Short mmCIF file of C-alpha atoms in Angstrom, two decimals:
data_model
loop_
_atom_site.label_atom_id
_atom_site.label_comp_id
_atom_site.label_asym_id
_atom_site.label_seq_id
_atom_site.Cartn_x
_atom_site.Cartn_y
_atom_site.Cartn_z
CA HIS C 1 0.02 -0.03 0.33
CA TYR C 2 1.40 3.38 -1.10
CA VAL C 3 0.81 5.01 2.46
CA ASP C 4 2.52 2.44 4.23
CA GLY C 5 5.56 2.42 1.53
CA ALA C 6 5.79 6.47 1.72
CA ALA C 7 5.91 6.29 5.70
CA GLU C 8 8.87 3.42 5.21
CA ALA C 9 10.59 5.62 2.93
CA VAL C 10 10.33 8.87 5.00
CA LEU C 11 11.87 6.86 8.05
CA ARG C 12 14.74 5.82 5.98
CA LEU C 13 15.13 9.27 4.51
CA VAL C 14 15.31 11.17 8.14
CA ASP C 15 17.98 8.56 9.03
CA THR C 16 20.37 9.51 6.46
CA ASP C 17 22.90 12.11 5.99
CA GLU C 18 20.70 13.96 3.77
CA SER C 19 19.72 17.51 4.55
CA GLY C 20 16.72 19.83 4.13
CA ASP C 21 13.08 19.55 4.63
CA VAL C 22 10.93 16.65 2.96
CA LEU C 23 7.94 17.27 1.18
CA VAL C 24 5.80 13.91 0.31
CA PHE C 25 2.97 14.41 -2.21
CA MET C 26 -0.15 12.07 -1.10
CA PRO C 27 -3.41 12.16 -2.94
CA SER C 28 -6.11 12.92 -0.35
CA GLU C 29 -6.44 14.24 2.94
CA ARG C 30 -7.14 10.62 4.29
CA ASP C 31 -3.82 9.44 3.00
CA ILE C 32 -2.06 12.53 4.58
CA ARG C 33 -3.77 11.68 7.89
CA GLU C 34 -2.68 8.07 7.65
CA THR C 35 0.61 9.03 6.84
CA SER C 36 1.04 11.61 9.57
CA ALA C 37 -0.16 8.92 11.96
CA LEU C 38 2.41 6.36 11.06
CA LEU C 39 5.28 8.72 11.26
CA GLU C 40 4.22 10.66 14.51
CA GLY C 41 6.51 9.79 17.16
CA ARG C 42 9.03 7.78 15.05
CA LEU C 43 11.06 10.61 13.58
CA ARG C 44 13.96 11.60 15.52
CA GLY C 45 14.50 15.57 15.35
CA ALA C 46 11.62 16.43 12.83
CA GLU C 47 8.22 17.27 12.83
CA VAL C 48 5.28 16.15 10.60
CA ILE C 49 3.42 18.69 9.15
CA PRO C 50 0.12 17.85 7.03
CA LEU C 51 -1.03 20.63 4.27
CA PHE C 52 -4.39 20.02 2.56
CA GLY C 53 -7.19 22.56 1.70
CA ARG C 54 -9.39 22.15 4.83
CA LEU C 55 -7.11 23.31 7.23
CA SER C 56 -7.13 26.37 9.01
CA ASN C 57 -5.05 29.22 8.06
CA ALA C 58 -3.07 29.21 10.52
CA GLU C 59 -2.49 25.28 10.19
CA GLN C 60 -1.30 25.95 6.88
CA GLN C 61 1.36 28.75 7.71
CA ARG C 62 3.08 26.30 9.96
CA VAL C 63 4.38 25.10 6.79
CA PHE C 64 6.52 28.49 5.90
CA ALA C 65 6.86 29.13 9.41
CA PRO C 66 11.01 28.60 10.68
CA SER C 67 11.26 25.51 12.53
CA PRO C 68 14.51 24.44 14.75
CA ARG C 69 13.57 20.93 13.60
CA ARG C 70 13.51 19.12 10.08
CA LYS C 71 10.04 19.41 8.83
CA VAL C 72 8.51 16.45 6.67
CA ILE C 73 5.54 18.00 5.04
CA ILE C 74 2.91 15.76 3.58
CA ALA C 75 0.23 17.76 0.74
CA THR C 76 -1.45 16.96 -1.64
CA ASN C 77 -1.00 18.14 -5.25
CA ILE C 78 -1.95 21.77 -4.34
CA ALA C 79 1.82 22.00 -3.61
CA GLU C 80 3.01 20.99 -7.13
CA THR C 81 2.83 24.14 -8.71
CA SER C 82 1.88 26.96 -6.33
CA LEU C 83 4.12 26.92 -3.31
CA THR C 84 7.77 27.27 -2.89
CA ILE C 85 8.61 26.21 0.70
CA GLU C 86 12.01 27.49 1.88
CA GLY C 87 14.47 24.53 2.90
CA VAL C 88 12.69 21.36 1.29
CA ARG C 89 15.20 19.62 -0.47
CA ILE C 90 13.88 16.44 -0.49
CA ASP C 91 10.60 15.26 -2.46
CA ALA C 92 9.06 12.28 -2.27
CA GLY C 93 5.73 10.91 -4.36
CA CYS C 94 3.73 8.04 -4.24
CA GLY C 95 2.97 8.51 -7.92
CA PHE C 96 -1.27 9.01 -7.37
CA ALA C 97 -3.31 12.28 -7.06
CA ARG C 98 -7.07 12.77 -7.03
CA ARG C 99 -8.53 14.04 -10.00
CA ALA C 100 -11.82 15.51 -10.75
CA GLY C 101 -13.88 13.21 -13.49
CA PHE C 102 -17.23 12.17 -14.70
CA HIS C 103 -18.73 8.79 -13.91
CA PRO C 104 -21.10 8.07 -16.70
CA VAL C 105 -22.56 5.10 -14.86
CA ALA C 106 -23.21 7.04 -11.83
CA GLY C 107 -24.56 10.10 -13.90
CA MET C 108 -22.12 12.62 -11.65
CA SER C 109 -19.01 14.18 -11.12
CA GLY C 110 -16.56 12.99 -8.01
CA LEU C 111 -12.99 12.75 -7.27
CA ALA C 112 -10.99 9.36 -8.16
CA THR C 113 -7.37 8.20 -7.33
CA THR C 114 -5.46 8.03 -10.50
CA ARG C 115 -1.94 7.79 -11.31
CA VAL C 116 0.03 11.01 -12.27
CA SER C 117 1.31 11.68 -15.29
CA ARG C 118 4.93 12.20 -16.39
CA ALA C 119 4.69 15.97 -16.57
CA ALA C 120 2.94 15.88 -13.26
CA ALA C 121 5.66 13.98 -11.65
CA ASP C 122 8.40 15.99 -13.36
CA GLN C 123 6.35 19.43 -12.03
CA ARG C 124 6.34 17.48 -8.35
CA ARG C 125 10.20 16.64 -8.81
CA GLY C 126 10.89 20.65 -9.31
CA ARG C 127 9.66 21.17 -5.74
CA ALA C 128 13.10 19.54 -4.41
CA GLY C 129 15.32 21.78 -6.06
CA ARG C 130 13.64 25.04 -6.16
CA THR C 131 15.83 27.09 -3.88
CA GLY C 132 18.87 25.11 -4.14
CA PRO C 133 20.37 21.22 -4.70
CA GLY C 134 17.65 18.72 -4.06
CA LEU C 135 16.79 15.02 -4.31
CA CYS C 136 13.55 13.43 -5.76
CA LEU C 137 12.28 9.95 -4.97
CA ARG C 138 9.83 8.34 -7.07
CA LEU C 139 7.96 5.80 -4.64
CA TRP C 140 6.84 3.58 -7.61
CA ARG C 141 8.03 1.31 -10.29
CA GLU C 142 9.66 2.17 -13.33
#
């Protein structure tokens, strides 16, 4: 399951010599909450910061606030293009996103979890090297 895989990858990353904050892309609020729960209390010297649209403005601003601890930011694809987060040097993505679409059988629109396109993956990769050298991890098979 991609949530478990992302959490394990982050745990290994934080134990390495790689420096900088970590930005993890997850498709939904539920996935962000699950990943955060798996990481809470297991990261030495790092804080987990979820980022999704339903958080209050104050909670969202934690991402941009300076911190004496390393940040592990777990975000939806909102962070693909619209944000530059100072200090992010590592980007990890599970390869999925929530996309709006029309379901003809149900006769209504809804959100579906789908694989990200190569263009979206490349856009996400740019988050890691935005303000300095970075590392991008794609947590899926080639």
